[in-house]
Amino acid sequence: MKQLKTTIEYGLYLLVFLLPIQTRWIIKLGESEYGTVSLYGTDMLLIILIALFVVLKFQISNYHRHSGIPQRRDKKQTPQHRCATTGQVNSKYQISNSKSKKIKIWWIVAGLELMIFISIFFADDKMIAIYKYGVFLLGIGLFWLVLGASYNKLKLIYCFLAGIFLQATLGIWQFLTQSSFACKWLGMAEHGAGELGTSVVEISAGERWLRAYGGLDHPNVFGGLLVVGLLMTIGLIVEYNKFKTRKFVISNLKFGEDVKQESDFNNMQSCKKESQITNYQLPITSIKYLLLTSYFLLLTSLFFTFSRGAWLGLIIGIIAMLAITVVKKNLLAQKKLLEIVLISSALIFILFSQFQNLALTRLSNGARLEIKSNSERINSYQDSLEMIKDNWLFGVGIGNYTGYNANLANECQSANCEYANAKQKWYYQPVHNVFLLVWAETGIIGLLFFIALLLCVMRYALCDKTNAESRNLNIKISILTATTIMFMVDHWWWSLHFGVLLFWLVIGLLATFKKSENL
């Protein structure tokens, strides 16, 4: 059982590290990405982890049944039962706590899942609807693992940030060299600034600048991932200032010195891993400087995405973090946040001075591509409202927004409608608003469950008064605020495979109830 738990733990670390890598087997090639059926490498790893977790659950259930030990532990468990260094419960077979809170959020998830399932019967393309439903179930499976599995949350976040760091490095290289390369093993397509369909910044006739993609489908997707990583990194930087030195344990290796026992990050006594094999130590003066380096690299890469929605999400997220520290009168956190903002402003000023024409083009509405982009977004809002008007209760089916829109335009053109303007299916995109997209595809009840899920996570962050949770309040609320802002200006969190998995990973990290964990 212990080996199985360890396998799941390190498999989860590997999964979040590999999550941005889009290696896949295309089962059915559609006319656009929204009509393509694929099996991703991360899907296979996630399915294996879910299966192992199910086996572990059965083993734990059998153990409790045969040993006579009740499965539900005392809710008055003291913080000393947890390890400050690893962030794990010392109890041998306990996987999670706060069962009552989990039950509440699972009812909401079940309601959303039910409405998505019902929407399949109203879909024109049922194969795509079933596939998207499967992706949604995988996202729920990831959410289940993040909530219930036994792992070190800090290690999980570091693995996640390490994967983002590699993507950020790739994005900077893409922009500075104005080139990219295709690699099927990394799930990367080649993007040329002169090719139609490539996301670029056009500053004058014929002068097109390639935006940073990383290894993802679009710069906006890449930008959203970077925003989540940046806010997590800010949180870690602020929290690490409450330590003199810190020991970071990876497998059987120790990095650094002893953890400060009475810290704002964790008020528990430090404890040692029983399975430690060696006392080899690699001294590190401060992990803070590594985090700062990563932060500035991620921020530079975010600038090169030229994603306005991601820029806005980061700004609002930082403002939310500052506002909460002011309300809580946390002067130390305010000081550190203001230092980060000041240094970030200096970096942005340098980048802006070097690429002023590109940034101003993205922020203005006068360039040809910006006019085209804004016009398409406005039209997509109008189309979504018309679609919702006709299918407000159950929607048009999960994953069927673009197909329904294309079919409607073709029918209108065949009937010689006055405003008929049918185009190829690859041209159509989902509405750039997750809330409208959820309503259009799953109906009003599905939208209400989706909003309830976000409110539930926010309520847990706001109302949980335990020491560990109150320290992490500003980080959790800032990430949730930033993602909500991005929901309002883009669709990929719901429409693309990576967006769905990232959404459930973020929600899972924000909704965890383990009192001893960091962030």
C-alpha positions as a Python dict, from the first residue, in 0.01 Angstrom:
ca = {
    (1, 'M'): (0, 0, 0),
    (2, 'K'): (284, 237, 81),
    (3, 'Q'): (448, 171, -256),
    (4, 'L'): (118, 237, -432),
    (5, 'K'): (76, 568, -250),
    (6, 'T'): (431, 667, -344),
    (7, 'T'): (371, 572, -708),
    (8, 'I'): (58, 788, -721),
    (9, 'E'): (237, 1076, -548),
    (10, 'Y'): (531, 1089, -787),
    (11, 'G'): (308, 1013, -1084),
    (12, 'L'): (108, 1324, -994),
    (13, 'Y'): (428, 1530, -979),
    (14, 'L'): (521, 1399, -1324),
    (15, 'L'): (174, 1473, -1460),
    (16, 'V'): (170, 1841, -1362),
    (17, 'F'): (524, 1881, -1497),
    (18, 'L'): (426, 1731, -1833),
    (19, 'L'): (84, 1898, -1851),
    (20, 'P'): (188, 2175, -2098),
    (21, 'I'): (336, 1918, -2338),
    (22, 'Q'): (72, 1851, -2603),
    (23, 'T'): (193, 1517, -2743),
    (24, 'R'): (-108, 1335, -2883),
    (25, 'W'): (-244, 1072, -3117),
    (26, 'I'): (-502, 1224, -3351),
    (27, 'I'): (-784, 971, -3374),
    (28, 'K'): (-1014, 1176, -3595),
    (29, 'L'): (-895, 1488, -3772),
    (30, 'G'): (-1164, 1756, -3783),
    (31, 'E'): (-1192, 2069, -3993),
    (32, 'S'): (-1071, 2266, -3692),
    (33, 'E'): (-919, 2195, -3351),
    (34, 'Y'): (-1266, 2203, -3199),
    (35, 'G'): (-1377, 1911, -3413),
    (36, 'T'): (-1065, 1696, -3369),
    (37, 'V'): (-1062, 1385, -3150),
    (38, 'S'): (-724, 1312, -2990),
    (39, 'L'): (-567, 1102, -2717),
    (40, 'Y'): (-296, 1296, -2534),
    (41, 'G'): (4, 1151, -2357),
    (42, 'T'): (-105, 1324, -2037),
    (43, 'D'): (-444, 1153, -2073),
    (44, 'M'): (-280, 812, -2061),
    (45, 'L'): (-77, 902, -1753),
    (46, 'L'): (-383, 1052, -1584),
    (47, 'I'): (-595, 743, -1656),
    (48, 'I'): (-325, 521, -1502),
    (49, 'L'): (-307, 740, -1190),
    (50, 'I'): (-685, 741, -1150),
    (51, 'A'): (-693, 361, -1182),
    (52, 'L'): (-417, 325, -922),
    (53, 'F'): (-599, 565, -690),
    (54, 'V'): (-916, 358, -719),
    (55, 'V'): (-716, 46, -628),
    (56, 'L'): (-565, 231, -332),
    (57, 'K'): (-909, 336, -213),
    (58, 'F'): (-1025, -27, -218),
    (59, 'Q'): (-714, -138, -31),
    (60, 'I'): (-767, 125, 237),
    (61, 'S'): (-1134, 32, 266),
    (62, 'N'): (-1046, -335, 307),
    (63, 'Y'): (-779, -251, 563),
    (64, 'H'): (-1022, -54, 778),
    (65, 'R'): (-1290, -320, 744),
    (66, 'H'): (-1062, -605, 851),
    (67, 'S'): (-871, -414, 1117),
    (68, 'G'): (-1177, -257, 1275),
    (69, 'I'): (-1030, 94, 1248),
    (70, 'P'): (-1295, 351, 1146),
    (71, 'Q'): (-1227, 526, 818),
    (72, 'R'): (-1331, 871, 936),
    (73, 'R'): (-1080, 1021, 1172),
    (74, 'D'): (-1142, 1260, 1459),
    (75, 'K'): (-1214, 1606, 1322),
    (76, 'K'): (-1033, 1755, 1625),
    (77, 'Q'): (-702, 1624, 1503),
    (78, 'T'): (-428, 1860, 1619),
    (79, 'P'): (-181, 2025, 1381),
    (80, 'Q'): (107, 1836, 1547),
    (81, 'H'): (-13, 1523, 1369),
    (82, 'R'): (121, 1666, 1045),
    (83, 'C'): (476, 1710, 921),
    (84, 'A'): (586, 2071, 868),
    (85, 'T'): (866, 1970, 632),
    (86, 'T'): (673, 1741, 399),
    (87, 'G'): (326, 1883, 445),
    (88, 'Q'): (186, 1530, 482),
    (89, 'V'): (-23, 1363, 751),
    (90, 'N'): (179, 1129, 970),
    (91, 'S'): (-113, 888, 998),
    (92, 'K'): (-27, 580, 796),
    (93, 'Y'): (-344, 534, 597),
    (94, 'Q'): (-518, 872, 603),
    (95, 'I'): (-557, 1028, 260),
    (96, 'S'): (-773, 1334, 316),
    (97, 'N'): (-982, 1523, 572),
    (98, 'S'): (-1258, 1783, 585),
    (99, 'K'): (-1498, 1532, 434),
    (100, 'S'): (-1803, 1752, 484),
    (101, 'K'): (-1657, 2031, 270),
    (102, 'K'): (-1563, 1784, -1),
    (103, 'I'): (-1916, 1645, -8),
    (104, 'K'): (-2058, 1994, -70),
    (105, 'I'): (-1827, 2069, -360),
    (106, 'W'): (-1878, 1722, -509),
    (107, 'W'): (-2254, 1779, -527),
    (108, 'I'): (-2186, 2087, -739),
    (109, 'V'): (-1940, 1899, -961),
    (110, 'A'): (-2193, 1618, -1001),
    (111, 'G'): (-2461, 1867, -1105),
    (112, 'L'): (-2234, 2021, -1368),
    (113, 'E'): (-2136, 1676, -1494),
    (114, 'L'): (-2503, 1577, -1522),
    (115, 'M'): (-2591, 1881, -1731),
    (116, 'I'): (-2296, 1816, -1962),
    (117, 'F'): (-2412, 1456, -2002),
    (118, 'I'): (-2768, 1567, -2080),
    (119, 'S'): (-2638, 1816, -2338),
    (120, 'I'): (-2498, 1525, -2542),
    (121, 'F'): (-2853, 1430, -2643),
    (122, 'F'): (-2907, 1779, -2787),
    (123, 'A'): (-2580, 1784, -2984),
    (124, 'D'): (-2568, 1767, -3364),
    (125, 'D'): (-2224, 1603, -3357),
    (126, 'K'): (-2261, 1343, -3084),
    (127, 'M'): (-1914, 1199, -3138),
    (128, 'I'): (-1752, 1532, -3052),
    (129, 'A'): (-1991, 1576, -2760),
    (130, 'I'): (-1899, 1235, -2617),
    (131, 'Y'): (-1530, 1309, -2665),
    (132, 'K'): (-1558, 1646, -2487),
    (133, 'Y'): (-1755, 1476, -2211),
    (134, 'G'): (-1468, 1230, -2173),
    (135, 'V'): (-1218, 1516, -2147),
    (136, 'F'): (-1439, 1672, -1881),
    (137, 'L'): (-1441, 1343, -1686),
    (138, 'L'): (-1061, 1332, -1704),
    (139, 'G'): (-1056, 1683, -1560),
    (140, 'I'): (-1278, 1568, -1274),
    (141, 'G'): (-1043, 1275, -1222),
    (142, 'L'): (-750, 1515, -1190),
    (143, 'F'): (-955, 1724, -947),
    (144, 'W'): (-1024, 1409, -743),
    (145, 'L'): (-654, 1322, -730),
    (146, 'V'): (-554, 1674, -623),
    (147, 'L'): (-819, 1677, -350),
    (148, 'G'): (-775, 1324, -221),
    (149, 'A'): (-429, 1185, -293),
    (150, 'S'): (-146, 1193, -41),
    (151, 'Y'): (130, 1421, -167),
    (152, 'N'): (337, 1723, -75),
    (153, 'K'): (156, 2024, -214),
    (154, 'L'): (470, 2235, -221),
    (155, 'K'): (652, 1975, -431),
    (156, 'L'): (352, 1954, -664),
    (157, 'I'): (360, 2330, -717),
    (158, 'Y'): (735, 2326, -779),
    (159, 'C'): (695, 2051, -1041),
    (160, 'F'): (415, 2249, -1204),
    (161, 'L'): (628, 2565, -1207),
    (162, 'A'): (925, 2373, -1347),
    (163, 'G'): (714, 2271, -1646),
    (164, 'I'): (601, 2631, -1694),
    (165, 'F'): (962, 2750, -1665),
    (166, 'L'): (1064, 2533, -1962),
    (167, 'Q'): (770, 2660, -2165),
    (168, 'A'): (860, 3020, -2077),
    (169, 'T'): (1217, 2966, -2193),
    (170, 'L'): (1089, 2825, -2520),
    (171, 'G'): (850, 3119, -2563),
    (172, 'I'): (1127, 3375, -2518),
    (173, 'W'): (1341, 3191, -2774),
    (174, 'Q'): (1051, 3183, -3021),
    (175, 'F'): (995, 3556, -3001),
    (176, 'L'): (1358, 3667, -3004),
    (177, 'T'): (1445, 3443, -3299),
    (178, 'Q'): (1104, 3492, -3465),
    (179, 'S'): (1095, 3122, -3542),
    (180, 'S'): (959, 2795, -3412),
    (181, 'F'): (1001, 2430, -3490),
    (182, 'A'): (771, 2131, -3523),
    (183, 'C'): (818, 1824, -3304),
    (184, 'K'): (554, 1554, -3290),
    (185, 'W'): (703, 1406, -2973),
    (186, 'L'): (655, 1737, -2793),
    (187, 'G'): (318, 1806, -2957),
    (188, 'M'): (450, 2122, -3121),
    (189, 'A'): (351, 2266, -3457),
    (190, 'E'): (566, 2504, -3658),
    (191, 'H'): (448, 2864, -3666),
    (192, 'G'): (574, 3112, -3923),
    (193, 'A'): (505, 3484, -3899),
    (194, 'G'): (430, 3498, -4271),
    (195, 'E'): (175, 3216, -4265),
    (196, 'L'): (-198, 3282, -4252),
    (197, 'G'): (-358, 3171, -3928),
    (198, 'T'): (-47, 3232, -3718),
    (199, 'S'): (-94, 3467, -3423),
    (200, 'V'): (117, 3773, -3493),
    (201, 'V'): (141, 4144, -3418),
    (202, 'E'): (117, 4340, -3742),
    (203, 'I'): (260, 4690, -3706),
    (204, 'S'): (272, 4789, -4072),
    (205, 'A'): (201, 4646, -4414),
    (206, 'G'): (403, 4330, -4446),
    (207, 'E'): (576, 4358, -4105),
    (208, 'R'): (449, 4077, -3887),
    (209, 'W'): (596, 3969, -3553),
    (210, 'L'): (543, 3618, -3423),
    (211, 'R'): (392, 3606, -3075),
    (212, 'A'): (529, 3357, -2820),
    (213, 'Y'): (343, 3025, -2831),
    (214, 'G'): (557, 2808, -2605),
    (215, 'G'): (451, 2453, -2676),
    (216, 'L'): (80, 2533, -2667),
    (217, 'D'): (-193, 2594, -2922),
    (218, 'H'): (-214, 2972, -2899),
    (219, 'P'): (-35, 3266, -2730),
    (220, 'N'): (-348, 3337, -2525),
    (221, 'V'): (-338, 2983, -2384),
    (222, 'F'): (32, 3023, -2312),
    (223, 'G'): (-34, 3359, -2148),
    (224, 'G'): (-302, 3216, -1921),
    (225, 'L'): (-67, 2940, -1806),
    (226, 'L'): (204, 3197, -1734),
    (227, 'V'): (-36, 3410, -1527),
    (228, 'V'): (-119, 3114, -1302),
    (229, 'G'): (251, 3037, -1267),
    (230, 'L'): (341, 3400, -1194),
    (231, 'L'): (81, 3437, -919),
    (232, 'M'): (191, 3110, -759),
    (233, 'T'): (552, 3226, -774),
    (234, 'I'): (465, 3561, -615),
    (235, 'G'): (291, 3375, -335),
    (236, 'L'): (592, 3154, -277),
    (237, 'I'): (830, 3452, -281),
    (238, 'V'): (622, 3637, -23),
    (239, 'E'): (590, 3329, 198),
    (240, 'Y'): (959, 3242, 175),
    (241, 'N'): (1047, 3579, 325),
    (242, 'K'): (910, 3440, 652),
    (243, 'F'): (1191, 3184, 664),
    (244, 'K'): (1557, 3230, 743),
    (245, 'T'): (1653, 2913, 559),
    (246, 'R'): (1455, 2622, 432),
    (247, 'K'): (1512, 2254, 375),
    (248, 'F'): (1365, 2119, 54),
    (249, 'V'): (1349, 1741, 36),
    (250, 'I'): (1343, 1561, -298),
    (251, 'S'): (1326, 1184, -264),
    (252, 'N'): (1617, 1101, -33),
    (253, 'L'): (1819, 1420, -92),
    (254, 'K'): (1808, 1730, 131),
    (255, 'F'): (1870, 2082, 7),
    (256, 'G'): (1945, 2360, 257),
    (257, 'E'): (1926, 2373, 634),
    (258, 'D'): (1668, 2328, 906),
    (259, 'V'): (1322, 2476, 865),
    (260, 'K'): (1221, 2750, 1102),
    (261, 'Q'): (985, 2571, 1342),
    (262, 'E'): (760, 2864, 1427),
    (263, 'S'): (688, 3033, 1094),
    (264, 'D'): (392, 3201, 935),
    (265, 'F'): (397, 2939, 663),
    (266, 'N'): (340, 2654, 905),
    (267, 'N'): (300, 2678, 1284),
    (268, 'M'): (374, 2312, 1345),
    (269, 'Q'): (679, 2137, 1483),
    (270, 'S'): (914, 2013, 1213),
    (271, 'C'): (937, 1638, 1166),
    (272, 'K'): (1164, 1406, 971),
    (273, 'K'): (1071, 1158, 702),
    (274, 'E'): (1102, 801, 829),
    (275, 'S'): (1213, 678, 487),
    (276, 'Q'): (1514, 914, 466),
    (277, 'I'): (1818, 724, 338),
    (278, 'T'): (2102, 973, 327),
    (279, 'N'): (2208, 1292, 502),
    (280, 'Y'): (2373, 1441, 194),
    (281, 'Q'): (2299, 1813, 179),
    (282, 'L'): (2344, 2062, -102),
    (283, 'P'): (2353, 2408, 61),
    (284, 'I'): (2138, 2678, -96),
    (285, 'T'): (2154, 3025, 54),
    (286, 'S'): (1794, 3098, -38),
    (287, 'I'): (1536, 2947, -270),
    (288, 'K'): (1393, 3298, -289),
    (289, 'Y'): (1649, 3397, -553),
    (290, 'L'): (1562, 3096, -767),
    (291, 'L'): (1197, 3194, -743),
    (292, 'L'): (1279, 3553, -837),
    (293, 'T'): (1475, 3437, -1140),
    (294, 'S'): (1186, 3217, -1248),
    (295, 'Y'): (941, 3500, -1189),
    (296, 'F'): (1124, 3745, -1416),
    (297, 'L'): (1166, 3483, -1687),
    (298, 'L'): (793, 3403, -1675),
    (299, 'L'): (707, 3774, -1679),
    (300, 'T'): (930, 3834, -1982),
    (301, 'S'): (768, 3544, -2164),
    (302, 'L'): (422, 3676, -2075),
    (303, 'F'): (511, 4011, -2229),
    (304, 'F'): (615, 3835, -2551),
    (305, 'T'): (280, 3655, -2578),
    (306, 'F'): (114, 3998, -2629),
    (307, 'S'): (-199, 3845, -2479),
    (308, 'R'): (-413, 4132, -2356),
    (309, 'G'): (-642, 3904, -2158),
    (310, 'A'): (-347, 3746, -1977),
    (311, 'W'): (-195, 4088, -1906),
    (312, 'L'): (-524, 4204, -1758),
    (313, 'G'): (-560, 3886, -1554),
    (314, 'L'): (-215, 3929, -1398),
    (315, 'I'): (-276, 4295, -1314),
    (316, 'I'): (-613, 4224, -1151),
    (317, 'G'): (-468, 3923, -967),
    (318, 'I'): (-186, 4130, -817),
    (319, 'I'): (-430, 4408, -722),
    (320, 'A'): (-652, 4151, -549),
    (321, 'M'): (-350, 4015, -360),
    (322, 'L'): (-250, 4364, -247),
    (323, 'A'): (-606, 4450, -146),
    (324, 'I'): (-635, 4145, 77),
    (325, 'T'): (-302, 4216, 248),
    (326, 'V'): (-427, 4569, 318),
    (327, 'V'): (-756, 4439, 461),
    (328, 'K'): (-569, 4187, 677),
    (329, 'K'): (-315, 4457, 777),
    (330, 'N'): (-26, 4231, 681),
    (331, 'L'): (247, 4493, 653),
    (332, 'L'): (525, 4245, 577),
    (333, 'A'): (334, 4095, 284),
    (334, 'Q'): (247, 4445, 159),
    (335, 'K'): (613, 4542, 164),
    (336, 'K'): (724, 4234, -26),
    (337, 'L'): (444, 4265, -282),
    (338, 'L'): (525, 4629, -345),
    (339, 'E'): (891, 4537, -394),
    (340, 'I'): (789, 4276, -653),
    (341, 'V'): (558, 4525, -826),
    (342, 'L'): (834, 4788, -836),
    (343, 'I'): (1094, 4552, -983),
    (344, 'S'): (837, 4411, -1225),
    (345, 'S'): (753, 4761, -1341),
    (346, 'A'): (1120, 4824, -1413),
    (347, 'L'): (1140, 4506, -1623),
    (348, 'I'): (821, 4592, -1811),
    (349, 'F'): (954, 4943, -1876),
    (350, 'I'): (1271, 4799, -2031),
    (351, 'L'): (1075, 4556, -2248),
    (352, 'F'): (824, 4824, -2345),
    (353, 'S'): (1100, 5065, -2447),
    (354, 'Q'): (1250, 4800, -2675),
    (355, 'F'): (920, 4681, -2827),
    (356, 'Q'): (706, 4991, -2787),
    (357, 'N'): (553, 4972, -3133),
    (358, 'L'): (437, 4613, -3079),
    (359, 'A'): (287, 4679, -2736),
    (360, 'L'): (107, 4996, -2847),
    (361, 'T'): (-32, 4813, -3149),
    (362, 'R'): (-183, 4546, -2923),
    (363, 'L'): (-323, 4808, -2686),
    (364, 'S'): (-473, 5023, -2963),
    (365, 'N'): (-767, 4958, -3191),
    (366, 'G'): (-628, 5115, -3507),
    (367, 'A'): (-421, 4835, -3661),
    (368, 'R'): (-576, 4607, -3923),
    (369, 'L'): (-548, 4285, -3725),
    (370, 'E'): (-669, 4448, -3403),
    (371, 'I'): (-977, 4585, -3583),
    (372, 'K'): (-1038, 4241, -3731),
    (373, 'S'): (-994, 4071, -3393),
    (374, 'N'): (-1227, 4309, -3211),
    (375, 'S'): (-1488, 4281, -3485),
    (376, 'E'): (-1480, 3900, -3472),
    (377, 'R'): (-1517, 3904, -3095),
    (378, 'I'): (-1818, 4135, -3111),
    (379, 'N'): (-1978, 3916, -3376),
    (380, 'S'): (-1912, 3606, -3166),
    (381, 'Y'): (-2092, 3767, -2871),
    (382, 'Q'): (-2392, 3839, -3094),
    (383, 'D'): (-2389, 3485, -3231),
    (384, 'S'): (-2371, 3336, -2883),
    (385, 'L'): (-2668, 3539, -2762),
    (386, 'E'): (-2873, 3422, -3059),
    (387, 'M'): (-2769, 3064, -2991),
    (388, 'I'): (-2857, 3095, -2623),
    (389, 'K'): (-3193, 3248, -2712),
    (390, 'D'): (-3288, 2935, -2906),
    (391, 'N'): (-3120, 2680, -2676),
    (392, 'W'): (-3123, 2844, -2334),
    (393, 'L'): (-3232, 2542, -2129),
    (394, 'F'): (-3007, 2251, -2237),
    (395, 'G'): (-2767, 2415, -2481),
    (396, 'V'): (-2642, 2290, -2818),
    (397, 'G'): (-2424, 2017, -2671),
    (398, 'I'): (-2080, 2015, -2516),
    (399, 'G'): (-1814, 2089, -2781),
    (400, 'N'): (-2075, 2169, -3047),
    (401, 'Y'): (-2066, 2549, -3042),
    (402, 'T'): (-1857, 2600, -3357),
    (403, 'G'): (-2028, 2322, -3551),
    (404, 'Y'): (-2373, 2454, -3465),
    (405, 'N'): (-2269, 2806, -3563),
    (406, 'A'): (-2130, 2689, -3898),
    (407, 'N'): (-2441, 2481, -3976),
    (408, 'L'): (-2667, 2772, -3886),
    (409, 'A'): (-2475, 3004, -4120),
    (410, 'N'): (-2495, 2751, -4404),
    (411, 'E'): (-2869, 2705, -4354),
    (412, 'C'): (-2916, 3080, -4353),
    (413, 'Q'): (-2719, 3115, -4675),
    (414, 'S'): (-2918, 2833, -4839),
    (415, 'A'): (-3237, 3013, -4746),
    (416, 'N'): (-3101, 3339, -4894),
    (417, 'C'): (-3118, 3522, -4563),
    (418, 'E'): (-3042, 3892, -4578),
    (419, 'Y'): (-2742, 3868, -4343),
    (420, 'A'): (-2611, 3531, -4458),
    (421, 'N'): (-2232, 3513, -4447),
    (422, 'A'): (-2135, 3146, -4431),
    (423, 'K'): (-1766, 3056, -4408),
    (424, 'Q'): (-1560, 2739, -4386),
    (425, 'K'): (-1595, 2545, -4060),
    (426, 'W'): (-1232, 2606, -3964),
    (427, 'Y'): (-1306, 2980, -3950),
    (428, 'Y'): (-1553, 2959, -3661),
    (429, 'Q'): (-1436, 2990, -3301),
    (430, 'P'): (-1621, 2966, -2970),
    (431, 'V'): (-1736, 3289, -2811),
    (432, 'H'): (-1453, 3452, -2617),
    (433, 'N'): (-1631, 3425, -2285),
    (434, 'V'): (-1637, 3103, -2082),
    (435, 'F'): (-1963, 3188, -1907),
    (436, 'L'): (-2150, 3246, -2233),
    (437, 'L'): (-1989, 2936, -2384),
    (438, 'V'): (-2096, 2718, -2091),
    (439, 'W'): (-2449, 2855, -2119),
    (440, 'A'): (-2460, 2801, -2496),
    (441, 'E'): (-2333, 2441, -2473),
    (442, 'T'): (-2488, 2311, -2149),
    (443, 'G'): (-2782, 2541, -2082),
    (444, 'I'): (-2872, 2774, -1800),
    (445, 'I'): (-2860, 2502, -1533),
    (446, 'G'): (-2510, 2403, -1638),
    (447, 'L'): (-2404, 2768, -1616),
    (448, 'L'): (-2549, 2798, -1265),
    (449, 'F'): (-2356, 2491, -1150),
    (450, 'F'): (-2037, 2630, -1306),
    (451, 'I'): (-2078, 2963, -1128),
    (452, 'A'): (-2166, 2780, -805),
    (453, 'L'): (-1839, 2586, -832),
    (454, 'L'): (-1636, 2908, -852),
    (455, 'L'): (-1832, 3066, -567),
    (456, 'C'): (-1789, 2752, -356),
    (457, 'V'): (-1411, 2762, -396),
    (458, 'M'): (-1406, 3135, -316),
    (459, 'R'): (-1624, 3079, -9),
    (460, 'Y'): (-1388, 2814, 125),
    (461, 'A'): (-1096, 3053, 79),
    (462, 'L'): (-1278, 3344, 244),
    (463, 'C'): (-1451, 3162, 529),
    (464, 'D'): (-1190, 2909, 639),
    (465, 'K'): (-1036, 3066, 949),
    (466, 'T'): (-775, 2800, 1021),
    (467, 'N'): (-421, 2931, 1050),
    (468, 'A'): (-286, 2764, 740),
    (469, 'E'): (-574, 2872, 519),
    (470, 'S'): (-584, 3235, 641),
    (471, 'R'): (-219, 3277, 546),
    (472, 'N'): (-285, 3157, 195),
    (473, 'L'): (-601, 3361, 148),
    (474, 'N'): (-445, 3634, -65),
    (475, 'I'): (-278, 3381, -297),
    (476, 'K'): (-590, 3173, -352),
    (477, 'I'): (-821, 3469, -408),
    (478, 'S'): (-575, 3637, -646),
    (479, 'I'): (-546, 3325, -864),
    (480, 'L'): (-922, 3273, -866),
    (481, 'T'): (-980, 3642, -950),
    (482, 'A'): (-726, 3636, -1233),
    (483, 'T'): (-871, 3320, -1387),
    (484, 'T'): (-1224, 3461, -1362),
    (485, 'I'): (-1111, 3772, -1550),
    (486, 'M'): (-959, 3552, -1820),
    (487, 'F'): (-1285, 3353, -1835),
    (488, 'M'): (-1455, 3675, -1944),
    (489, 'V'): (-1224, 3744, -2239),
    (490, 'D'): (-1135, 3399, -2373),
    (491, 'H'): (-1278, 3051, -2428),
    (492, 'W'): (-986, 2805, -2411),
    (493, 'W'): (-1040, 2723, -2043),
    (494, 'W'): (-1353, 2537, -2154),
    (495, 'S'): (-1308, 2461, -2524),
    (496, 'L'): (-954, 2316, -2541),
    (497, 'H'): (-818, 1997, -2388),
    (498, 'F'): (-533, 2170, -2207),
    (499, 'G'): (-763, 2441, -2074),
    (500, 'V'): (-1001, 2187, -1919),
    (501, 'L'): (-722, 2000, -1738),
    (502, 'L'): (-557, 2324, -1624),
    (503, 'F'): (-892, 2451, -1494),
    (504, 'W'): (-949, 2142, -1279),
    (505, 'L'): (-589, 2142, -1156),
    (506, 'V'): (-615, 2505, -1046),
    (507, 'I'): (-958, 2454, -886),
    (508, 'G'): (-826, 2147, -707),
    (509, 'L'): (-525, 2333, -569),
    (510, 'L'): (-744, 2622, -455),
    (511, 'A'): (-1004, 2393, -296),
    (512, 'T'): (-771, 2163, -102),
    (513, 'F'): (-856, 2141, 265),
    (514, 'K'): (-532, 2009, 412),
    (515, 'K'): (-450, 2256, 686),
    (516, 'S'): (-78, 2199, 689),
    (517, 'E'): (-13, 2252, 323),
    (518, 'N'): (145, 2553, 167),
    (519, 'L'): (-18, 2790, -79),
}
